[in-house]
Amino acid sequence: QLLQLMINNLYSKKEVFLRELVSNASDALDRLRFAAVQDDSLYGDDSELEIRISYDEDAGTITVADNGIGMSREEVERDIGTIAQSGAQQFMEQLQSQGDVDADDQLIGQFGVGFYSAFIVADRVELTTRRAGLDADEAIRWESEGEGEYTIEPVEKKTRGTQIVLHLREGEEDLLDGQRLREIVGTYSDHVSFPIQMPVEDDEESGWETVNQASALWTRRPSEIDDEEYEEFYKHVAHEFNEPLTWTHSHVEGRMKFSMLFYLPEQRPFDMAQAGGEQDPSGVKLYVQRVFIMDDAEMFLPSYLGFVRGVIDSDDLSLNVSRETLQENRVVNAMKQTATKRALDMIEGLDAEDYQTFWGEFGDFIKQGVVEDHARRDRLAGLLRFASTHHDREAQTVSLDDYIERMDDDQESIYYVSAENFESAKNSPHLEVFRDHDIEVLLLYDRIDEWVVEHLEEYEDVELESVAVGQLDDELTGADDESTEEAEREYGDLLQALQTHLGERAENVRVTHRLTDSPACLVAQEGGMSKNFERILRQAGQRVPNQKPILEINPDHPIIERLNDELDDERLDDWAHILFDQAWLSEGGRLENPAGFVQRMNDLMIELLGEPGSDIITPGAPS
């Protein structure tokens, strides 16, 4: 089913099959060259690494061969005999919902299915391979007609490497043309750093000729490379089919000498975890003096930039350097500082539209960086984007610089509210007084946001302040000491009664002027953590000290006024707990005892409605 879906739905450009097979061959040559640094006997008597493409009009076949590392039987069964092994069900679902426009640009690199692009043009594929270091009789042949089954058997192969023979489908005869194949190579694979050989198209001559530029693109001067070459190299090095958002290419000389070519992907691979979780290693490949060393050179960029793709090539590292040595190498540390700076420069250089695309895919990684990278915290904070009451929409488009620019001269803090989701944040009762005074508040609803503001106490010398922690300044609420004292005297008995009924549930009950529409809200104690952050920590399995919230009541709300008039009401205990639970629900919280809340509400509704057959009591009328 996967094969049929791919053949019929996945690809919009059939010539991509050759690009993928050439890229796989290039990887195999890279891996042999690296392995041979430790054991040059792997070369045998064949040290000239190359890729060969040929065709046979009579047989209707195209052959792509390399003399690279090759594969063992186990590797063939794992890598060729299993499709989209990282997420077959997700792959099926995405394919079935995919339109017919540039589908290959969206899916191939995400699922590692490039080899199967051969079945776009072929109804039978034969793969013969021999792992470097194995004997000729340990070679393997894999064969399939793309119907969901394959055969595998041992064969003899005199040379190491892999040969793939495509038996073309009827109607694909236009590919059996040397000039056509050369054009495809020139378009998609000219940047491959190994020679791609094809038979000489000359009746008077025979032999093979190189049909690509065969030089490491990152070693050339940026002024010599056009955008199309950069984009095609990205697709090769990142195994992606969509174009990158942007790239940066530089040569560093001086105490160190190395080249960097970094790209920003347009979208996150489907199997890349959220920031801070287990995820694929870095997408940066390490070369030393143009010799491939490793795929996942994570030591050159911090983990929160793990989405960056590209190449680093150094002249100052040893060819046989080990991963452990790299981690402790002073040259590597210096290179990491430069590489990180260039990567952040690249991100900051995006235009507004591309940055929003980037933020939607990788914003949580930047937030991770704010938490982890103290040295660059201010710079990374400038890259953050949030939703806010300025727009009241879920899109995270507001930067801290935007917020500060809109602040009134007398505003001293960047205000934020956090909740489990956007709707809860947008409708939080803590925002009421801020909306009345037209003061912007950032709306935080990603799980990582609480960690970010916990580590980012200020930005550009302006403090970040939660609207749900501690008391608000009188200047903000418009209250003064006299009005507050008067409210406390008027509602003193009610405050004491509510505190008695709530007991250990609340640290304190007090009047507030932060509310305009709601009867009550919950706030954390000064210096404490919000209820939302406490909930996140508990869900993460963290042990959190029991912090009792403060219940604040709105003295101008009709419910509070009515309760103050009826302090002897036998239902006051129910009202106290209902006010507390409603305040928690309004912030998107989950009740510890929802059944108890429902029972209290039902009892009060029965009392208000009266017994069956009696008149319904009009709200506000004497009971």
XYZ file of C-alpha atoms in Angstrom:
623
model
C 0.000 0.000 0.000
C 2.816 2.398 0.845
C 4.565 1.704 -2.441
C 1.392 2.200 -4.449
C 0.578 5.421 -2.626
C 4.070 6.746 -3.277
C 4.129 5.749 -6.925
C 0.724 7.284 -7.640
C 0.545 10.218 -5.206
C 3.908 11.238 -3.846
C 6.028 12.608 -6.659
C 5.242 15.413 -9.059
C 8.571 15.316 -10.944
C 9.597 11.873 -12.111
C 13.244 12.826 -12.638
C 13.731 13.084 -8.869
C 14.457 9.344 -8.848
C 17.928 9.998 -10.266
C 18.698 12.719 -7.750
C 17.824 10.417 -4.855
C 19.837 7.473 -6.139
C 22.853 9.718 -6.778
C 22.562 11.256 -3.303
C 22.470 7.798 -1.719
C 25.527 6.795 -3.741
C 27.343 9.948 -2.628
C 26.579 9.113 1.009
C 27.986 5.615 0.511
C 31.219 7.061 -0.892
C 31.467 9.515 2.014
C 31.096 6.697 4.504
C 33.763 4.600 2.847
C 36.201 7.495 2.849
C 35.610 8.047 6.549
C 35.953 4.349 7.407
C 39.160 4.174 5.380
C 40.774 6.838 7.573
C 41.020 4.101 10.219
C 41.436 1.150 7.837
C 42.750 2.001 4.367
C 42.642 -1.676 3.404
C 38.938 -1.101 2.712
C 39.947 0.577 -0.535
C 41.656 -2.589 -1.799
C 43.006 -1.802 -5.240
C 40.216 0.672 -6.021
C 40.779 4.065 -4.346
C 39.207 6.241 -7.064
C 35.724 6.899 -5.712
C 33.013 7.570 -8.280
C 29.365 7.159 -9.297
C 28.470 5.654 -12.666
C 25.210 6.091 -14.568
C 24.516 4.084 -17.712
C 21.539 2.953 -19.760
C 20.648 0.130 -22.155
C 18.032 0.955 -24.791
C 17.545 -2.664 -25.842
C 17.016 -3.918 -22.276
C 15.089 -0.795 -21.244
C 17.241 -0.271 -18.129
C 19.071 2.479 -16.297
C 21.922 1.539 -13.941
C 23.318 3.637 -11.075
C 26.451 2.182 -9.453
C 28.988 3.309 -6.866
C 32.133 1.856 -5.315
C 31.268 3.072 -1.836
C 30.829 1.350 1.513
C 28.129 -1.067 0.319
C 25.639 -2.896 2.555
C 25.465 -6.157 4.437
C 22.394 -8.427 4.327
C 21.188 -7.009 7.657
C 21.483 -3.446 6.369
C 19.616 -4.304 3.174
C 16.730 -5.853 5.094
C 16.581 -2.921 7.511
C 17.091 0.022 5.146
C 15.751 -1.251 1.821
C 13.234 -3.859 2.958
C 11.384 -1.539 5.364
C 9.514 1.566 4.229
C 9.125 4.629 6.447
C 10.015 2.561 9.486
C 9.963 5.618 11.763
C 6.233 6.198 11.309
C 4.424 4.153 8.689
C 0.918 4.996 9.922
C 1.605 8.745 9.959
C 3.188 8.392 6.535
C 0.078 6.673 5.154
C -2.242 9.295 6.609
C -0.205 12.198 5.277
C 0.084 10.659 1.821
C -3.651 10.060 1.624
C -4.399 13.675 2.507
C -1.679 15.102 0.245
C -2.700 17.049 -2.827
C -1.043 16.609 -6.196
C 1.016 19.819 -6.121
C 4.700 19.400 -5.282
C 3.986 16.460 -3.008
C 7.587 15.351 -3.340
C 8.703 18.687 -1.937
C 6.846 17.977 1.295
C 7.327 14.333 2.142
C 10.407 12.603 0.782
C 13.028 14.053 3.086
C 10.758 13.689 6.096
C 10.311 9.961 5.735
C 13.563 8.705 4.199
C 11.835 7.086 1.234
C 14.036 8.452 -1.539
C 15.218 5.031 -2.736
C 11.636 4.057 -3.537
C 11.357 6.945 -5.981
C 12.872 4.423 -8.412
C 9.416 2.866 -8.705
C 8.045 6.034 -10.306
C 9.772 5.059 -13.537
C 10.542 1.372 -12.975
C 8.293 -1.657 -12.589
C 11.203 -3.772 -11.347
C 14.293 -2.774 -9.374
C 17.375 -4.900 -8.731
C 19.898 -3.880 -6.091
C 23.201 -5.747 -5.813
C 25.588 -4.747 -3.040
C 28.730 -5.883 -1.281
C 29.937 -4.363 1.955
C 33.542 -3.135 1.953
C 35.705 -5.655 3.789
C 33.483 -8.647 2.957
C 34.339 -11.387 0.464
C 32.888 -11.530 -3.031
C 30.539 -14.400 -2.141
C 28.976 -12.362 0.699
C 27.261 -9.952 -1.671
C 23.450 -9.586 -1.639
C 20.859 -9.090 -4.368
C 17.509 -7.479 -3.483
C 14.742 -7.381 -6.073
C 11.153 -6.074 -6.084
C 8.378 -5.191 -8.534
C 6.914 -2.617 -6.169
C 3.926 -4.755 -5.226
C 4.710 -4.994 -1.512
C 7.062 -7.978 -1.677
C 10.750 -8.481 -2.393
C 13.271 -11.285 -2.773
C 16.747 -11.333 -1.300
C 19.529 -13.792 -1.988
C 23.310 -14.153 -1.721
C 25.299 -13.623 -4.946
C 28.878 -13.055 -6.005
C 30.113 -9.534 -6.707
C 33.754 -8.905 -7.493
C 33.808 -5.291 -6.364
C 32.523 -3.497 -3.275
C 29.691 -0.976 -3.441
C 26.142 -0.939 -4.754
C 24.589 -1.288 -8.193
C 20.932 -0.480 -8.836
C 19.265 -1.543 -12.096
C 15.921 0.030 -12.974
C 13.718 -1.819 -15.487
C 11.712 1.064 -16.871
C 7.938 1.081 -17.147
C 6.267 1.332 -20.508
C 6.130 4.968 -21.532
C 9.379 5.998 -19.810
C 11.578 5.400 -22.865
C 12.489 9.106 -23.039
C 14.874 8.472 -20.144
C 16.933 6.087 -22.272
C 18.846 9.008 -23.694
C 22.317 10.151 -22.659
C 21.600 13.839 -23.150
C 18.396 13.640 -21.091
C 20.203 11.925 -18.206
C 23.045 14.473 -18.381
C 20.516 17.309 -18.095
C 18.988 15.725 -14.989
C 22.434 15.309 -13.424
C 23.328 18.907 -14.272
C 20.105 20.211 -12.734
C 20.039 18.180 -9.525
C 23.474 16.692 -8.825
C 26.117 18.990 -10.270
C 27.196 19.890 -6.713
C 27.942 16.290 -5.665
C 31.606 16.251 -4.642
C 32.381 12.906 -6.316
C 32.697 12.467 -10.090
C 29.538 11.202 -11.757
C 30.613 9.174 -14.800
C 28.600 8.389 -17.915
C 29.588 6.620 -21.149
C 31.077 8.941 -23.764
C 28.424 9.899 -26.331
C 30.750 9.780 -29.337
C 30.889 7.080 -31.999
C 34.619 7.655 -32.462
C 35.486 7.378 -28.774
C 34.629 4.993 -25.977
C 35.036 5.056 -22.235
C 33.621 7.192 -19.454
C 33.475 10.947 -18.830
C 32.651 13.106 -15.807
C 29.338 14.944 -16.254
C 29.198 16.999 -13.038
C 31.351 19.722 -11.528
C 32.513 17.275 -8.799
C 33.782 19.874 -6.331
C 32.719 20.518 -2.743
C 30.369 23.480 -3.125
C 31.143 24.832 0.346
C 34.826 25.298 -0.593
C 33.967 27.730 -3.398
C 33.550 31.471 -2.964
C 29.944 32.590 -2.372
C 30.236 35.026 -5.282
C 30.792 32.058 -7.616
C 27.601 30.223 -6.562
C 24.083 31.122 -7.677
C 20.894 30.587 -5.691
C 19.869 27.546 -7.687
C 23.135 25.774 -6.831
C 22.704 26.592 -3.122
C 19.134 25.283 -3.177
C 20.060 22.041 -4.930
C 22.949 21.434 -2.545
C 20.564 21.880 0.376
C 18.309 19.191 -1.021
C 21.334 16.931 -1.321
C 22.899 17.555 2.080
C 19.615 17.657 4.037
C 17.834 14.956 2.039
C 14.964 17.377 1.572
C 12.954 18.191 -1.531
C 11.531 21.552 -0.530
C 13.662 24.679 -0.711
C 15.309 26.208 2.390
C 14.115 29.433 3.964
C 17.609 30.904 3.777
C 21.293 30.036 4.128
C 24.615 31.478 5.222
C 27.998 30.634 3.708
C 31.316 31.845 5.057
C 35.023 31.044 5.196
C 36.816 31.771 8.468
C 40.558 32.380 8.360
C 43.066 33.459 10.977
C 43.915 31.437 14.067
C 41.495 28.827 12.701
C 40.569 27.969 9.154
C 37.219 26.432 8.364
C 34.199 26.803 6.093
C 30.522 26.814 7.063
C 27.422 26.462 4.926
C 24.240 26.463 7.033
C 20.598 26.292 5.973
C 17.267 26.957 7.701
C 14.656 24.349 6.718
C 11.216 25.528 5.723
C 9.485 22.888 7.835
C 10.202 20.554 10.713
C 10.742 16.871 9.844
C 7.749 14.877 11.031
C 9.876 12.758 13.377
C 11.766 15.650 15.006
C 10.626 15.871 18.607
C 9.569 19.019 20.383
C 12.342 21.155 21.841
C 13.834 19.633 24.950
C 12.750 16.094 24.053
C 14.527 13.216 22.417
C 15.175 14.149 18.822
C 17.313 13.403 15.819
C 20.945 14.500 16.111
C 22.196 17.708 14.574
C 21.819 17.993 10.826
C 25.320 19.445 10.385
C 27.857 17.229 8.630
C 31.532 17.482 9.606
C 34.304 17.307 7.026
C 38.014 17.588 7.730
C 40.051 18.734 4.740
C 37.098 17.723 2.491
C 36.976 14.209 4.015
C 33.604 13.264 5.516
C 33.850 12.531 9.269
C 30.316 12.361 10.681
C 26.678 13.163 9.989
C 25.563 14.496 13.336
C 28.245 16.960 14.391
C 26.202 18.223 17.336
C 29.246 19.664 19.104
C 29.380 22.659 16.733
C 25.944 24.096 17.551
C 23.935 24.121 20.794
C 21.073 21.619 20.947
C 18.424 24.309 20.502
C 19.827 24.957 17.002
C 19.595 21.263 16.108
C 17.238 22.061 13.224
C 20.037 23.801 11.269
C 21.261 21.789 8.271
C 24.563 22.094 6.457
C 28.292 21.463 6.471
C 31.361 22.447 8.500
C 34.771 21.729 6.962
C 37.890 22.312 9.053
C 41.580 22.345 8.191
C 42.571 22.390 11.878
C 41.230 19.043 13.075
C 42.887 15.666 12.765
C 41.371 13.221 10.284
C 41.240 10.482 12.893
C 39.765 12.662 15.617
C 37.216 10.801 17.738
C 33.850 12.118 18.902
C 35.023 12.158 22.527
C 38.127 14.139 21.623
C 36.026 16.567 19.611
C 33.873 17.349 22.614
C 36.937 18.531 24.567
C 38.826 20.179 21.728
C 39.597 23.900 22.208
C 39.494 24.466 18.458
C 36.016 22.934 18.380
C 34.862 25.218 21.186
C 36.107 28.253 19.295
C 34.442 27.008 16.106
C 31.178 26.501 18.018
C 31.176 30.132 19.146
C 31.564 31.322 15.563
C 29.100 28.785 14.147
C 26.430 29.695 16.703
C 26.839 33.399 15.973
C 26.494 32.834 12.216
C 23.433 30.619 12.711
C 21.720 33.276 14.841
C 22.718 35.973 12.318
C 21.003 33.861 9.661
C 17.786 33.625 11.691
C 17.782 37.344 12.505
C 18.222 38.130 8.814
C 14.879 36.593 7.800
C 12.188 38.948 6.524
C 8.936 39.170 8.490
C 7.023 36.612 6.401
C 9.783 34.003 6.422
C 10.376 34.574 10.122
C 6.768 33.741 10.919
C 7.151 30.537 8.916
C 10.326 29.751 10.834
C 8.738 30.596 14.197
C 5.758 28.358 13.534
C 8.085 25.400 12.925
C 10.981 26.025 15.323
C 9.884 28.690 17.829
C 9.916 26.206 20.710
C 13.629 25.589 20.056
C 14.369 29.302 20.473
C 12.419 29.227 23.742
C 14.545 26.252 24.782
C 17.620 28.369 24.053
C 16.416 31.146 26.367
C 16.198 28.576 29.165
C 19.525 26.846 28.446
C 21.910 29.478 27.055
C 22.500 32.133 29.689
C 25.300 33.806 27.722
C 23.015 34.475 24.721
C 19.769 34.876 26.639
C 19.175 38.528 25.757
C 19.862 37.916 22.083
C 17.572 34.892 21.966
C 14.880 36.792 23.868
C 14.822 39.261 20.993
C 13.786 36.385 18.719
C 10.811 35.359 20.879
C 7.272 35.847 19.617
C 4.060 35.805 21.657
C 0.344 36.260 21.307
C -0.979 39.298 23.156
C -4.098 41.280 23.950
C -2.935 43.831 21.356
C -4.240 41.493 18.629
C -6.364 38.970 20.569
C -5.516 36.264 18.067
C -3.681 33.011 18.601
C -0.812 33.724 16.198
C 2.452 34.399 18.034
C 3.617 37.558 16.283
C 4.512 40.029 19.064
C 8.178 40.484 19.966
C 9.350 41.921 23.274
C 10.716 44.901 21.330
C 7.248 45.467 19.826
C 5.728 45.361 23.310
C 8.218 47.820 24.816
C 7.725 50.217 21.911
C 3.968 50.334 22.650
C 4.348 50.821 26.425
C 3.264 54.089 28.002
C 6.027 56.130 29.613
C 4.731 55.386 33.114
C 4.486 51.596 32.573
C 7.325 49.843 34.366
C 6.795 46.149 33.527
C 6.120 43.763 30.661
C 2.916 42.031 31.799
C 1.997 38.456 30.929
C -0.615 35.867 31.833
C -0.129 32.110 31.430
C -2.740 29.408 30.918
C -3.183 25.914 29.519
C -4.393 27.134 26.130
C -4.949 30.328 24.169
C -8.667 30.672 24.918
C -8.068 30.333 28.657
C -5.298 32.925 28.534
C -7.322 35.352 26.416
C -10.351 35.126 28.722
C -8.496 35.111 32.027
C -10.187 37.301 34.671
C -6.752 38.683 35.537
C -6.883 40.699 32.296
C -9.998 42.697 33.158
C -8.365 45.758 34.684
C -5.652 45.717 32.004
C -8.241 45.779 29.234
C -10.044 48.650 30.973
C -6.801 50.630 31.064
C -5.762 49.552 27.542
C -2.560 47.918 28.786
C -1.141 45.148 26.615
C -0.582 41.736 28.206
C 1.319 38.835 26.630
C -0.703 35.619 26.403
C 1.441 32.577 27.232
C -0.036 29.162 26.529
C 2.844 26.898 25.367
C 4.068 24.495 28.042
C 7.601 25.835 27.741
C 6.525 29.478 28.219
C 6.498 29.239 31.999
C 10.096 28.016 31.932
C 11.049 30.889 29.641
C 9.702 33.656 31.906
C 11.127 31.838 34.924
C 14.616 32.297 33.421
C 13.987 35.613 31.653
C 13.324 37.981 34.517
C 13.814 41.130 32.436
C 14.440 42.299 28.894
C 16.148 45.568 27.974
C 16.062 46.500 31.687
C 12.262 46.066 31.802
C 10.993 43.503 34.298
C 8.603 40.738 33.213
C 5.667 40.486 35.625
C 2.854 37.950 35.884
C -0.588 39.478 36.345
C -1.572 36.412 38.408
C 1.102 36.685 41.099
C 1.035 39.090 44.041
C -0.925 42.314 44.370
C -1.196 44.901 41.638
C -0.029 48.458 42.177
C -2.759 50.921 43.109
C -1.660 53.131 40.218
C -2.592 50.336 37.838
C -5.989 49.547 39.345
C -6.922 53.152 40.012
C -7.531 52.388 43.691
C -6.006 54.197 46.655
C -5.324 53.286 50.272
C -8.506 54.947 51.472
C -10.827 53.076 49.078
C -9.079 49.796 49.802
C -9.375 50.264 53.566
C -13.025 51.197 53.187
C -13.743 48.035 51.153
C -11.900 45.901 53.690
C -14.002 47.383 56.539
C -17.248 46.925 54.630
C -16.467 43.343 53.617
C -14.370 42.342 56.610
C -16.919 39.899 58.020
C -17.438 38.277 54.610
C -13.671 37.927 54.093
C -13.346 36.219 57.453
C -16.324 33.946 56.797
C -15.040 32.874 53.358
C -11.597 32.182 54.829
C -13.178 30.033 57.565
C -15.230 28.005 55.083
C -12.326 27.519 52.655
C -9.904 26.516 55.376
C -6.706 25.062 53.961
C -7.735 25.645 50.363
C -6.823 29.338 50.479
C -3.916 31.143 52.077
C -5.966 34.299 52.402
C -9.127 36.022 51.177
C -8.946 39.716 50.326
C -10.681 42.393 48.278
C -9.237 43.380 44.933
C -9.626 46.108 42.346
C -8.107 44.047 39.511
C -11.542 42.644 38.537
C -14.310 44.472 36.707
C -16.609 41.682 35.435
C -15.783 38.592 37.510
C -16.739 38.053 41.160
C -13.433 36.453 42.181
C -10.035 35.219 41.024
C -7.097 33.250 42.375
C -3.609 34.732 42.615
C -0.311 33.274 43.741
C 1.506 34.671 46.737
C 4.180 37.289 46.094
C 7.269 35.479 44.811
C 5.335 32.236 44.281
C 4.548 30.348 41.106
C 1.314 30.598 39.164
C -1.262 27.834 39.389
C -0.602 27.064 35.720
C 3.127 26.553 36.301
C 2.367 24.408 39.329
C 0.060 22.261 37.165
C 2.732 21.866 34.454
C 5.324 20.771 37.000
C 2.983 18.203 38.505
C 2.136 16.806 35.067
C 5.866 16.476 34.410
C 6.205 14.365 37.550
C 7.951 17.065 39.565
C 7.381 17.331 43.305
C 5.869 20.747 43.958
C 5.455 22.261 47.441
C 1.810 22.797 48.296
C 1.256 26.494 47.646
C -2.133 27.731 48.747
C -3.510 30.482 46.488
C -5.127 33.722 47.585
C -8.808 34.249 46.759
C -9.479 37.843 45.730
C -13.088 39.060 45.588
C -14.537 41.945 43.599
C -16.450 44.226 46.031
C -18.404 45.788 43.150
C -19.815 42.528 41.811
C -23.542 41.774 42.565
C -22.782 38.265 43.846
C -20.275 39.577 46.387
C -22.621 42.386 47.429
C -25.482 39.893 47.932
C -23.311 37.514 49.972
C -22.180 40.404 52.142
C -25.814 41.200 52.884
C -26.613 37.608 53.842
C -23.712 36.486 56.019
C -25.992 34.214 58.027
C -27.080 32.255 54.945
C -26.648 28.534 55.682
C -25.436 28.040 52.099
C -22.442 30.383 52.540
C -20.105 27.387 52.765
C -21.289 26.220 49.328
C -20.913 29.733 47.938
C -17.343 29.983 49.243
C -16.283 26.784 47.504
C -18.174 27.634 44.317
C -16.434 31.024 44.104
C -13.069 29.304 44.591
C -13.759 26.600 42.011
C -15.180 29.036 39.459
C -12.100 31.219 39.810
C -9.907 28.190 39.111
C -12.042 27.051 36.162
C -11.924 30.528 34.604
C -8.150 30.135 34.333
C -8.469 26.812 32.524
C -7.673 24.777 35.631
C -8.964 21.296 36.431
C -10.896 20.772 39.660
C -9.660 18.266 42.215
C -13.265 17.434 43.133
C -15.500 18.158 40.123
C -18.300 15.999 41.534
C -18.415 18.146 44.678
C -18.603 21.313 42.583
C -21.463 19.924 40.490
C -23.356 18.818 43.604
C -23.109 22.284 45.161
C -24.284 23.891 41.942
C -27.220 21.491 41.680
C -28.262 22.124 45.288
C -28.193 25.884 44.778
C -30.152 25.672 41.528
C -32.824 23.526 43.197
C -33.087 26.075 45.990
C -33.387 28.968 43.524
C -35.873 27.174 41.287
C -37.963 25.868 44.196
C -39.837 22.579 44.481
C -41.662 21.190 41.405
C -44.817 23.203 40.781
C -43.674 26.249 42.707
C -42.881 29.666 41.237
C -39.316 30.201 40.043
C -37.570 32.763 42.192
C -36.539 35.811 40.173
C -32.852 36.636 40.648
C -32.530 39.699 42.859
C -35.992 39.271 44.379
C -36.401 38.662 48.127
C -36.038 35.019 48.967
